[in-house]
Short mmCIF file of C-alpha atoms in Angstrom, two decimals:
data_model
loop_
_atom_site.label_atom_id
_atom_site.label_comp_id
_atom_site.label_asym_id
_atom_site.label_seq_id
_atom_site.Cartn_x
_atom_site.Cartn_y
_atom_site.Cartn_z
CA MET A 1 -10.42 -41.53 -28.96
CA MET A 2 -8.30 -42.38 -31.76
CA ASN A 3 -4.96 -40.51 -32.18
CA ARG A 4 -5.06 -38.20 -35.30
CA PRO A 5 -1.93 -37.42 -37.70
CA CYS A 6 -0.27 -33.97 -37.15
CA ILE A 7 0.45 -32.01 -40.15
CA ILE A 8 4.20 -30.80 -40.28
CA LEU A 9 5.04 -27.80 -42.38
CA LYS A 10 8.89 -27.31 -42.92
CA ASP A 11 10.27 -24.13 -44.35
CA ALA A 12 6.92 -22.89 -45.49
CA GLN A 13 6.98 -19.76 -47.46
CA LEU A 14 3.71 -17.98 -47.46
CA ALA A 15 1.59 -17.49 -44.64
CA GLU A 16 -1.52 -17.58 -46.68
CA ASN A 17 -0.57 -21.39 -47.37
CA ILE A 18 -0.16 -22.11 -43.83
CA GLY A 19 -3.67 -20.56 -43.28
CA ALA A 20 -5.12 -22.45 -46.12
CA ALA A 21 -3.67 -25.69 -44.78
CA ALA A 22 -5.14 -24.89 -41.23
CA ARG A 23 -8.40 -24.58 -43.12
CA VAL A 24 -8.53 -27.70 -44.61
CA MET A 25 -7.23 -29.61 -41.89
CA ALA A 26 -10.15 -28.61 -39.88
CA ASN A 27 -12.52 -29.53 -42.86
CA PHE A 28 -11.21 -33.05 -42.25
CA GLY A 29 -10.89 -32.99 -38.39
CA LEU A 30 -7.21 -32.69 -38.03
CA SER A 31 -6.06 -29.78 -35.75
CA ASP A 32 -2.33 -30.79 -34.83
CA LEU A 33 -0.15 -28.30 -36.86
CA ARG A 34 3.74 -28.17 -36.37
CA LEU A 35 5.47 -25.59 -37.87
CA VAL A 36 9.31 -26.01 -38.84
CA ARG A 37 11.03 -22.68 -39.27
CA PRO A 38 8.26 -20.86 -41.14
CA ARG A 39 10.10 -18.34 -43.40
CA ASP A 40 8.43 -15.25 -42.06
CA GLY A 41 8.34 -16.10 -38.46
CA TRP A 42 4.98 -16.73 -36.50
CA PRO A 43 2.37 -15.94 -35.61
CA GLN A 44 1.47 -14.49 -38.92
CA PRO A 45 -1.75 -12.39 -39.09
CA ARG A 46 -2.08 -13.44 -42.90
CA ALA A 47 -2.38 -17.21 -42.11
CA TRP A 48 -5.29 -16.44 -39.87
CA ALA A 49 -6.81 -14.30 -42.41
CA SER A 50 -6.76 -17.15 -45.10
CA ALA A 51 -8.25 -19.77 -42.59
CA SER A 52 -11.59 -18.52 -43.23
CA GLY A 53 -12.67 -19.05 -39.66
CA ALA A 54 -10.60 -22.25 -39.01
CA HIS A 55 -8.59 -20.78 -36.30
CA TRP A 56 -7.93 -23.48 -34.02
CA PRO A 57 -5.09 -25.35 -35.47
CA LEU A 58 -3.28 -21.75 -35.96
CA ASP A 59 -3.96 -20.75 -32.56
CA GLU A 60 -2.40 -24.06 -31.41
CA ALA A 61 0.04 -24.47 -33.51
CA THR A 62 3.62 -25.43 -32.22
CA VAL A 63 6.84 -23.99 -33.81
CA PHE A 64 10.12 -25.94 -34.08
CA GLU A 65 13.64 -24.82 -34.81
CA SER A 66 14.36 -28.30 -36.06
CA LEU A 67 12.50 -31.31 -38.05
CA THR A 68 13.95 -33.79 -35.63
CA ASP A 69 12.40 -31.68 -32.50
CA ALA A 70 9.20 -31.71 -34.51
CA ILE A 71 8.86 -35.46 -34.72
CA ALA A 72 10.71 -36.64 -31.71
CA ASP A 73 7.26 -38.06 -30.28
CA LEU A 74 6.08 -39.54 -33.38
CA THR A 75 6.55 -43.41 -34.45
CA LEU A 76 5.29 -43.01 -37.87
CA VAL A 77 6.30 -40.10 -40.27
CA LEU A 78 5.30 -39.96 -43.77
CA ALA A 79 7.17 -37.58 -46.44
CA THR A 80 5.27 -36.04 -49.24
CA THR A 81 7.15 -35.24 -52.32
CA ALA A 82 6.19 -35.15 -55.93
CA ARG A 83 9.39 -36.97 -57.14
CA PRO A 84 10.59 -39.56 -54.80
CA ARG A 85 14.57 -39.22 -54.61
CA GLU A 86 14.92 -41.89 -52.35
CA ALA A 87 13.88 -45.16 -54.02
CA THR A 88 14.88 -47.08 -51.07
CA LEU A 89 11.70 -46.18 -48.95
CA PRO A 90 8.34 -47.26 -49.92
CA VAL A 91 6.55 -45.05 -52.24
CA LEU A 92 2.55 -44.88 -51.46
CA SER A 93 -0.34 -43.07 -53.10
CA PRO A 94 -2.09 -40.70 -50.59
CA ARG A 95 -4.79 -43.35 -50.34
CA GLU A 96 -2.12 -46.10 -49.09
CA GLY A 97 -0.54 -43.82 -46.79
CA ALA A 98 -3.71 -42.63 -45.14
CA ALA A 99 -4.34 -46.54 -44.52
CA GLN A 100 -0.98 -46.60 -42.83
CA LEU A 101 -1.87 -43.63 -40.77
CA SER A 102 -5.33 -44.98 -40.00
CA ALA A 103 -3.73 -48.00 -38.66
CA ALA A 104 -1.12 -46.49 -36.63
CA ALA A 105 -3.64 -43.95 -35.07
CA GLY A 106 -6.17 -46.96 -34.51
CA ALA A 107 -3.41 -48.61 -32.50
CA GLY A 108 -2.75 -45.38 -30.50
CA ARG A 109 0.53 -44.64 -32.07
CA ALA A 110 1.51 -40.96 -32.80
CA CYS A 111 2.12 -40.15 -36.36
CA GLY A 112 2.12 -37.33 -38.77
CA VAL A 113 2.72 -36.33 -42.67
CA LEU A 114 5.48 -34.00 -43.30
CA PHE A 115 5.43 -31.30 -46.18
CA GLY A 116 8.30 -29.23 -47.48
CA GLY A 117 8.54 -25.77 -48.52
CA GLU A 118 6.42 -24.19 -51.46
CA ARG A 119 9.90 -23.72 -53.90
CA ALA A 120 12.08 -26.72 -52.79
CA GLY A 121 10.21 -29.21 -51.09
CA LEU A 122 11.77 -31.89 -48.90
CA GLU A 123 15.45 -32.42 -48.76
CA ALA A 124 16.98 -35.83 -48.90
CA ASP A 125 18.13 -35.52 -45.19
CA ASP A 126 14.22 -34.81 -44.20
CA ILE A 127 13.18 -37.75 -46.12
CA ALA A 128 15.64 -39.94 -44.52
CA LEU A 129 14.09 -39.50 -41.25
CA CYS A 130 10.49 -40.60 -42.44
CA GLN A 131 9.11 -44.19 -43.01
CA ALA A 132 8.06 -43.92 -46.30
CA ILE A 133 7.20 -41.69 -49.19
CA VAL A 134 3.45 -40.45 -50.26
CA THR A 135 3.45 -38.99 -53.81
CA ALA A 136 0.05 -38.02 -55.47
CA PRO A 137 -0.37 -39.28 -58.88
CA VAL A 138 0.19 -36.01 -60.81
CA ASP A 139 0.29 -35.24 -64.31
CA GLU A 140 4.04 -35.23 -65.94
CA ARG A 141 3.03 -31.99 -67.67
CA HIS A 142 2.18 -29.87 -64.28
CA HIS A 143 3.43 -31.74 -61.39
CA SER A 144 3.97 -28.96 -58.94
CA LEU A 145 0.99 -29.25 -56.51
CA ASN A 146 0.29 -26.21 -54.11
CA LEU A 147 1.32 -26.83 -50.71
CA ALA A 148 -2.14 -26.39 -49.17
CA GLN A 149 -3.64 -28.70 -51.89
CA ALA A 150 -1.27 -31.38 -50.88
CA VAL A 151 -2.45 -30.93 -47.37
CA ALA A 152 -6.04 -31.09 -48.69
CA ILE A 153 -5.63 -34.14 -50.54
CA THR A 154 -4.01 -35.79 -47.41
CA ALA A 155 -6.49 -34.65 -44.97
CA TYR A 156 -9.25 -35.89 -47.25
CA GLU A 157 -7.64 -39.31 -47.44
CA TRP A 158 -7.24 -39.49 -43.84
CA ARG A 159 -10.65 -38.78 -43.19
CA MET A 160 -11.98 -41.50 -45.79
CA ALA A 161 -9.68 -44.03 -44.09
CA ALA A 162 -10.57 -43.05 -40.62
CA ALA A 163 -14.33 -43.58 -41.47
CA GLN A 164 -13.75 -46.83 -42.93
CA GLY A 165 -12.27 -48.12 -39.44
CA ALA A 166 -8.77 -49.02 -38.62
CA PRO A 167 -7.86 -52.59 -39.38
CA ALA A 168 -7.98 -54.71 -36.47
CA ALA A 169 -4.74 -56.82 -37.00
CA PHE A 170 -2.28 -53.84 -36.69
CA GLY A 171 -2.24 -53.98 -32.99
CA ALA A 172 -0.24 -57.18 -32.43
CA ALA A 173 2.90 -55.72 -33.32
CA PRO A 174 4.83 -53.75 -30.66
CA PRO A 175 5.17 -50.23 -31.61
CA PRO A 176 7.99 -48.43 -33.16
CA ALA A 177 10.30 -46.47 -30.96
CA GLU A 178 9.62 -42.74 -30.99
CA HIS A 179 11.90 -40.78 -33.44
CA GLY A 180 13.82 -39.05 -30.56
CA ALA A 181 15.06 -42.51 -29.60
CA LEU A 182 15.87 -43.49 -32.91
CA LEU A 183 17.83 -40.37 -33.66
CA GLY A 184 19.80 -41.10 -30.44
CA PHE A 185 20.56 -44.47 -31.85
CA TYR A 186 21.61 -42.97 -35.06
CA GLU A 187 23.70 -40.25 -33.74
CA GLN A 188 25.58 -42.58 -31.27
CA LEU A 189 26.30 -44.91 -34.17
CA GLU A 190 27.38 -41.96 -36.17
CA SER A 191 29.71 -40.68 -33.80
CA GLU A 192 31.29 -44.07 -33.32
CA LEU A 193 31.96 -44.44 -37.06
CA ASP A 194 33.43 -40.84 -37.13
CA ALA A 195 35.94 -42.12 -34.30
CA ALA A 196 36.57 -45.12 -36.64
CA GLY A 197 37.29 -43.05 -39.44
CA PHE A 198 34.41 -44.81 -41.49
CA PHE A 199 33.29 -41.78 -43.30
CA HIS A 200 35.71 -41.04 -45.96
CA PRO A 201 36.29 -39.23 -48.13
CA ALA A 202 34.61 -36.59 -45.88
CA GLU A 203 32.42 -34.69 -48.37
CA LYS A 204 30.54 -38.44 -48.71
CA ARG A 205 29.67 -38.13 -44.91
CA PRO A 206 26.38 -36.73 -45.50
CA SER A 207 24.83 -39.12 -48.11
CA MET A 208 26.56 -42.07 -46.28
CA VAL A 209 24.83 -40.94 -43.34
CA ARG A 210 21.43 -40.64 -45.16
CA ASN A 211 21.83 -43.91 -46.67
CA LEU A 212 22.41 -45.51 -43.29
CA ARG A 213 19.49 -43.88 -41.63
CA VAL A 214 17.26 -45.06 -44.53
CA ALA A 215 18.21 -48.55 -44.58
CA LEU A 216 17.73 -48.71 -40.74
CA GLY A 217 14.99 -46.42 -40.62
CA ARG A 218 12.67 -49.10 -42.67
CA ALA A 219 12.66 -51.68 -40.06
CA GLY A 220 10.79 -49.56 -37.53
CA PHE A 221 12.80 -50.65 -34.69
CA THR A 222 10.89 -50.84 -31.24
CA ASP A 223 12.26 -49.08 -27.95
CA GLN A 224 13.68 -52.47 -26.85
CA GLU A 225 15.33 -52.89 -29.99
CA VAL A 226 16.83 -49.32 -29.94
CA ARG A 227 18.41 -50.04 -26.60
CA THR A 228 19.81 -53.74 -27.86
CA LEU A 229 21.28 -51.82 -30.87
CA ARG A 230 22.83 -49.05 -28.95
CA GLY A 231 24.36 -52.01 -26.68
CA VAL A 232 25.72 -53.43 -30.11
CA VAL A 233 27.35 -50.29 -31.19
CA THR A 234 28.89 -49.84 -27.53
CA ALA A 235 30.13 -53.49 -27.61
CA LEU A 236 31.56 -53.54 -30.94
CA SER A 237 33.24 -49.97 -30.61
CA ARG A 238 34.25 -50.52 -26.96
CA GLY A 239 34.32 -54.27 -26.32
CA ARG A 240 37.04 -54.91 -28.97
CA GLY A 241 38.77 -51.67 -27.64
CA ARG A 242 39.16 -53.33 -24.31
CA VAL A 243 40.36 -56.62 -25.88
CA LEU A 244 42.82 -54.96 -27.66
CA GLU A 245 43.69 -52.76 -24.86
CA LYS A 246 44.23 -55.72 -22.68
CA LEU A 247 46.48 -57.40 -25.48
CA ALA A 248 48.48 -53.79 -25.77
CA ALA A 249 48.54 -53.75 -21.99
CA ARG A 250 50.14 -57.35 -21.88
CA LYS A 251 52.37 -56.59 -24.56
CA ALA A 252 53.45 -53.53 -22.58
CA ALA A 253 54.01 -55.44 -19.34
CA ARG A 254 56.29 -57.96 -21.57
CA LEU A 255 58.22 -55.11 -22.84
CA THR A 256 58.94 -53.65 -19.34
CA GLU A 257 59.63 -56.99 -17.93
CA MET B 1 -8.30 -41.19 -76.09
CA MET B 2 -10.80 -41.20 -72.95
CA ASN B 3 -12.90 -38.30 -72.65
CA ARG B 4 -12.20 -36.19 -69.39
CA PRO B 5 -14.77 -34.57 -67.33
CA CYS B 6 -14.90 -30.62 -67.34
CA ILE B 7 -14.81 -28.35 -64.36
CA ILE B 8 -17.81 -25.80 -64.28
CA LEU B 9 -17.33 -23.06 -61.73
CA LYS B 10 -20.80 -21.09 -61.52
CA ASP B 11 -20.71 -17.59 -59.95
CA ALA B 12 -17.15 -17.69 -58.68
CA GLN B 13 -16.30 -14.74 -56.89
CA LEU B 14 -12.25 -14.75 -56.68
CA ALA B 15 -10.03 -14.94 -59.68
CA GLU B 16 -7.39 -16.38 -57.27
CA ASN B 17 -9.61 -19.24 -56.65
CA ILE B 18 -10.31 -19.80 -60.49
CA GLY B 19 -6.73 -19.71 -61.10
CA ALA B 20 -5.97 -22.32 -57.95
CA ALA B 21 -8.33 -24.49 -59.54
CA ALA B 22 -6.94 -24.22 -63.16
CA ARG B 23 -3.52 -25.12 -61.21
CA VAL B 24 -4.99 -28.24 -59.70
CA MET B 25 -7.00 -29.47 -62.68
CA ALA B 26 -3.52 -29.26 -64.68
CA ASN B 27 -1.61 -31.25 -61.82
CA PHE B 28 -4.39 -34.09 -62.31
CA GLY B 29 -4.75 -34.04 -66.08
CA LEU B 30 -7.97 -31.81 -66.60
CA SER B 31 -8.03 -28.96 -68.81
CA ASP B 32 -11.72 -28.00 -69.91
CA LEU B 33 -12.54 -25.22 -67.47
CA ARG B 34 -15.97 -23.55 -67.96
CA LEU B 35 -17.11 -20.43 -66.12
CA VAL B 36 -20.63 -19.32 -65.58
CA ARG B 37 -20.89 -15.73 -64.94
CA PRO B 38 -17.91 -15.05 -62.68
CA ARG B 39 -18.40 -12.18 -60.52
CA ASP B 40 -15.56 -9.80 -61.84
CA GLY B 41 -15.65 -11.10 -65.32
CA TRP B 42 -13.12 -12.41 -67.71
CA PRO B 43 -10.34 -12.79 -68.32
CA GLN B 44 -8.61 -11.48 -64.82
CA PRO B 45 -4.99 -11.44 -64.91
CA ARG B 46 -5.02 -12.43 -60.93
CA ALA B 47 -6.37 -15.95 -61.79
CA TRP B 48 -3.18 -16.41 -64.37
CA ALA B 49 -0.99 -15.21 -61.39
CA SER B 50 -2.45 -17.60 -59.06
CA ALA B 51 -2.29 -20.53 -61.31
CA SER B 52 1.60 -21.15 -61.09
CA GLY B 53 2.27 -21.84 -64.74
CA ALA B 54 -0.85 -23.71 -65.59
CA HIS B 55 -2.09 -21.45 -67.94
CA TRP B 56 -3.89 -23.64 -70.49
CA PRO B 57 -7.00 -24.27 -68.47
CA LEU B 58 -7.36 -20.69 -68.21
CA ASP B 59 -6.42 -19.66 -71.84
CA GLU B 60 -8.83 -21.93 -73.13
CA ALA B 61 -11.94 -21.57 -70.38
CA THR B 62 -15.17 -21.03 -71.95
CA VAL B 63 -17.51 -18.44 -70.60
CA PHE B 64 -21.25 -19.06 -70.25
CA GLU B 65 -24.24 -16.58 -69.30
CA SER B 66 -26.24 -19.68 -67.92
CA LEU B 67 -25.52 -22.94 -66.40
CA THR B 68 -27.93 -24.74 -69.11
CA ASP B 69 -25.54 -23.21 -71.87
CA ALA B 70 -22.37 -24.69 -70.05
CA ILE B 71 -23.80 -28.30 -69.71
CA ALA B 72 -25.78 -28.29 -72.69
CA ASP B 73 -23.32 -30.89 -74.52
CA LEU B 74 -22.79 -33.06 -71.29
CA THR B 75 -24.57 -36.26 -70.62
CA LEU B 76 -23.56 -36.49 -66.78
CA VAL B 77 -23.05 -33.66 -64.59
CA LEU B 78 -22.46 -34.03 -60.85
CA ALA B 79 -23.29 -31.08 -58.35
CA THR B 80 -20.96 -30.60 -55.54
CA THR B 81 -22.18 -29.20 -52.41
CA ALA B 82 -21.47 -29.35 -48.62
CA ARG B 83 -25.01 -29.82 -47.49
CA PRO B 84 -27.18 -31.67 -49.92
CA ARG B 85 -30.54 -30.17 -50.12
CA GLU B 86 -31.86 -32.11 -52.56
CA ALA B 87 -32.63 -35.44 -51.21
CA THR B 88 -34.13 -36.78 -54.29
CA LEU B 89 -30.80 -37.29 -56.00
CA PRO B 90 -28.24 -39.96 -55.12
CA VAL B 91 -25.52 -38.53 -52.79
CA LEU B 92 -21.88 -39.59 -53.47
CA SER B 93 -18.69 -39.36 -51.96
CA PRO B 94 -15.95 -37.88 -54.15
CA ARG B 95 -14.82 -41.24 -54.68
CA GLU B 96 -18.19 -42.78 -56.02
CA GLY B 97 -18.52 -39.45 -57.96
CA ALA B 98 -15.08 -40.29 -59.67
CA ALA B 99 -16.19 -43.73 -60.49
CA GLN B 100 -19.02 -42.80 -62.17
CA LEU B 101 -17.13 -39.94 -64.18
CA SER B 102 -14.51 -42.59 -65.01
CA ALA B 103 -17.36 -45.06 -66.24
CA ALA B 104 -18.79 -42.35 -68.37
CA ALA B 105 -15.71 -41.15 -70.01
CA GLY B 106 -14.42 -44.70 -70.52
CA ALA B 107 -17.82 -45.17 -72.75
CA GLY B 108 -17.00 -41.85 -74.84
CA ARG B 109 -19.83 -39.79 -72.74
CA ALA B 110 -19.17 -35.91 -72.19
CA CYS B 111 -19.19 -35.41 -68.21
CA GLY B 112 -18.59 -32.75 -65.94
CA VAL B 113 -18.56 -31.56 -62.20
CA LEU B 114 -20.60 -28.33 -61.05
CA PHE B 115 -19.03 -26.01 -58.22
CA GLY B 116 -20.95 -23.26 -56.84
CA GLY B 117 -19.66 -19.79 -55.69
CA GLU B 118 -17.74 -19.20 -52.69
CA ARG B 119 -20.08 -17.93 -50.22
CA ALA B 120 -23.29 -19.47 -51.49
CA GLY B 121 -22.85 -22.49 -53.14
CA LEU B 122 -25.33 -24.07 -55.54
CA GLU B 123 -28.78 -23.21 -55.63
CA ALA B 124 -31.63 -25.90 -55.64
CA ASP B 125 -32.34 -25.11 -59.38
CA ASP B 126 -28.57 -25.63 -60.46
CA ILE B 127 -28.57 -29.16 -58.51
CA ALA B 128 -31.75 -29.98 -60.14
CA LEU B 129 -29.98 -30.12 -63.46
CA CYS B 130 -27.69 -32.52 -62.22
CA GLN B 131 -27.76 -36.36 -62.09
CA ALA B 132 -26.02 -36.72 -58.42
CA ILE B 133 -24.91 -34.87 -55.61
CA VAL B 134 -21.11 -35.35 -54.65
CA THR B 135 -20.26 -34.17 -51.19
CA ALA B 136 -17.00 -34.47 -49.37
CA PRO B 137 -16.94 -35.98 -45.87
CA VAL B 138 -16.42 -32.83 -43.96
CA ASP B 139 -16.22 -32.24 -40.17
CA GLU B 140 -19.46 -30.82 -38.75
CA ARG B 141 -17.15 -28.07 -37.00
CA HIS B 142 -15.79 -26.61 -40.02
CA HIS B 143 -17.61 -27.79 -43.19
CA SER B 144 -16.89 -24.69 -45.27
CA LEU B 145 -14.52 -26.11 -48.22
CA ASN B 146 -12.36 -23.59 -49.92
CA LEU B 147 -13.51 -23.91 -53.52
CA ALA B 148 -10.39 -24.45 -55.14
CA GLN B 149 -9.68 -27.32 -52.42
CA ALA B 150 -12.92 -28.73 -53.62
CA VAL B 151 -11.91 -28.85 -57.15
CA ALA B 152 -8.54 -30.45 -56.26
CA ILE B 153 -10.25 -33.45 -54.26
CA THR B 154 -12.44 -34.00 -57.45
CA ALA B 155 -9.85 -34.00 -59.69
CA TYR B 156 -7.60 -36.00 -57.62
CA GLU B 157 -10.26 -38.85 -56.92
CA TRP B 158 -10.76 -38.52 -61.17
CA ARG B 159 -7.23 -39.24 -61.65
CA MET B 160 -7.48 -42.19 -59.19
CA ALA B 161 -10.14 -43.54 -60.80
CA ALA B 162 -9.03 -43.10 -64.37
CA ALA B 163 -5.75 -44.80 -63.31
CA GLN B 164 -7.72 -47.52 -61.48
CA GLY B 165 -6.35 -46.50 -57.95
CA ALA B 166 -2.73 -47.31 -59.15
CA PRO B 167 -0.24 -44.71 -58.28
CA ALA B 168 2.24 -43.33 -60.93
CA ALA B 169 4.95 -45.90 -61.00
CA PHE B 170 8.39 -44.55 -59.92
CA GLY B 171 11.12 -46.79 -60.49
CA ALA B 172 10.52 -49.77 -58.49
CA ALA B 173 12.54 -49.96 -55.13
CA PRO B 174 15.62 -52.26 -55.50
CA PRO B 175 15.07 -55.74 -54.55
CA PRO B 176 16.06 -56.83 -51.13
CA ALA B 177 19.44 -58.83 -50.77
CA GLU B 178 19.20 -62.61 -51.01
CA HIS B 179 19.08 -64.39 -47.79
CA GLY B 180 22.71 -65.74 -48.37
CA ALA B 181 24.19 -62.34 -48.24
CA LEU B 182 21.82 -61.18 -45.23
CA LEU B 183 23.05 -64.39 -43.39
CA GLY B 184 26.85 -63.51 -44.02
CA PHE B 185 26.23 -60.25 -42.35
CA TYR B 186 24.47 -61.50 -39.78
CA GLU B 187 27.18 -63.74 -39.14
CA GLN B 188 30.01 -61.29 -39.30
CA LEU B 189 28.24 -58.94 -36.70
CA GLU B 190 27.45 -61.96 -34.36
CA SER B 191 31.23 -63.06 -34.38
CA GLU B 192 32.35 -59.59 -33.60
CA LEU B 193 29.90 -59.33 -30.90
CA ASP B 194 31.09 -62.84 -29.44
CA ALA B 195 34.47 -61.18 -29.46
CA ALA B 196 33.42 -58.28 -27.76
CA GLY B 197 31.68 -60.26 -24.96
CA PHE B 198 28.18 -59.00 -26.16
CA PHE B 199 26.23 -62.07 -25.42
CA HIS B 200 25.98 -62.95 -21.88
CA PRO B 201 24.84 -64.66 -19.90
CA ALA B 202 25.99 -67.53 -22.98
CA GLU B 203 22.50 -69.16 -22.46
CA LYS B 204 20.53 -66.09 -23.47
CA ARG B 205 22.88 -66.03 -26.72
CA PRO B 206 20.45 -67.92 -28.72
CA SER B 207 17.34 -65.53 -28.13
CA MET B 208 19.48 -62.40 -28.66
CA VAL B 209 20.72 -63.52 -31.85
CA ARG B 210 17.12 -64.29 -32.79
CA ASN B 211 16.04 -60.66 -31.85
CA LEU B 212 18.68 -58.86 -33.56
CA ARG B 213 17.83 -60.94 -36.96
CA VAL B 214 14.21 -60.21 -36.44
CA ALA B 215 14.69 -56.50 -35.92
CA LEU B 216 17.50 -56.28 -38.74
CA GLY B 217 15.35 -58.32 -41.05
CA ARG B 218 12.43 -56.34 -41.08
CA ALA B 219 14.46 -53.43 -43.01
CA GLY B 220 14.76 -55.68 -46.28
CA PHE B 221 18.32 -54.45 -46.76
CA THR B 222 19.34 -54.35 -50.36
CA ASP B 223 22.83 -55.80 -51.49
CA GLN B 224 24.42 -52.31 -51.26
CA GLU B 225 23.15 -51.67 -47.74
CA VAL B 226 24.24 -55.16 -46.57
CA ARG B 227 27.89 -54.41 -47.80
CA THR B 228 27.66 -50.95 -46.11
CA LEU B 229 26.54 -52.60 -43.05
CA ARG B 230 29.45 -54.98 -43.11
CA GLY B 231 31.78 -52.00 -43.60
CA VAL B 232 30.13 -50.44 -40.53
CA VAL B 233 30.62 -53.64 -38.32
CA THR B 234 33.98 -53.61 -39.53
CA ALA B 235 34.67 -49.92 -38.78
CA LEU B 236 33.34 -50.23 -35.44
CA SER B 237 35.14 -53.14 -34.33
CA ARG B 238 38.57 -52.63 -35.86
CA GLY B 239 38.77 -48.88 -36.41
CA ARG B 240 38.19 -48.07 -32.78
CA GLY B 241 40.27 -51.04 -31.96
CA ARG B 242 43.24 -49.72 -33.84
CA VAL B 243 42.84 -46.30 -32.13
CA LEU B 244 42.93 -47.97 -28.86
CA GLU B 245 45.85 -49.88 -30.15
CA LYS B 246 47.75 -46.80 -30.77
CA LEU B 247 47.10 -45.30 -27.57
CA ALA B 248 48.40 -48.56 -25.86
CA ALA B 249 51.37 -48.70 -28.24
CA ARG B 250 52.11 -44.83 -27.32
CA LYS B 251 51.57 -45.72 -23.80
CA ALA B 252 53.84 -48.86 -24.05
CA ALA B 253 56.59 -46.56 -25.78
CA ARG B 254 56.36 -44.23 -22.87
CA LEU B 255 56.44 -47.04 -20.55
CA THR B 256 60.02 -48.23 -22.18
CA GLU B 257 61.46 -44.60 -22.52
#
């Protein structure tokens, strides 16, 4: 069976919206609901009350402490936001996003769509973990889309795209690594850059990290490529160190002669 | 200006759903809301409370005693229902329906989409007044779509059709760097990796270089990103080297004490 995308709600505030999202997921055949730090905790009876009988996405919902945990097993994550702040990621319509999800799912890849909280939406750091931005063509006069309505449009477009069948050509390329592996690489790189004093001034570190992740994330590195790049970082940071260590040791030897 | 379709809610039960429908109408640029016999009368403050600031479709909503009055000035009305009971009318997807609305509106014709009440939906007599049935591709397991969600999908598809499928243009992504700049980065990286002894055995160097370039090339780095990544390579290869150099120098100093 075709993989179906999961729906990830981060910092959702209202249990009613979680329930309404579950209902419309069920309407369009989705069931994997992931909650990252729901404001009022979980489970919330009001979510079931507003799901109108679509209880299974709620019964089986998984709760995560961090976004990185929630997407660790996914190879494609789309960030939904009304006003893209990261112009360096591709910006897709819900329809184009659904086509990508359908192609990925058809190739057996785990994928998901990420939604931010009702008031603040997604943070730039969240978006930097994703492969593309999905934005609905909302009117300038009133661009704030209700959370469950945004899920509705996503789920509807997924269903329309899935009904058309996945394009066959997608299977050829090796699949991107899971986000857990990718994040491991990011953290290794950033830790080495910390050691090398790259991030200065210190207050610019968050945006520098974000920009690096966005740039590297666009490549869709495979598992093998992630391993290679980890080797690259190790070689650059230690290999050169070893060379200099040898030189220094030789110099030290000369000094003690 | 192009005519825009009106949204007709017949026998709506919950003011919250009317408000949510108004909100999503505003999201996608619709404003003509027509109410046929809303169960709890009109106006209902709860509708405004759930419209999240999209008050104008509610302020200007017109209330009718009968469906025939509500659609008297329209030349095309589509009936939305989950389970088409009238096989003698064309059955359209929301997308096909939106294409018809867009064509009609483009020709200056007044048109609308009709929704039934939350519990019972539309009656056969209501549907018989319409030109076609619109039905969303819902899952058999849970086909009952929330009223405001149904309006959301309709309004979204209208907007997509009106814009001819083009998503709102956000500032185009900055263009990828020229290949000359990219190649300069590759060569810097490879030269540092040579110095670090990364490419071994030597006969595998060409394929290792190729694989790295393919992986990094997919990201489509901008000029700014290429400059950042050059800084990353420099920091990793020299910064860490400096740290070790200092340690070695300190060791050398101790040895000579």
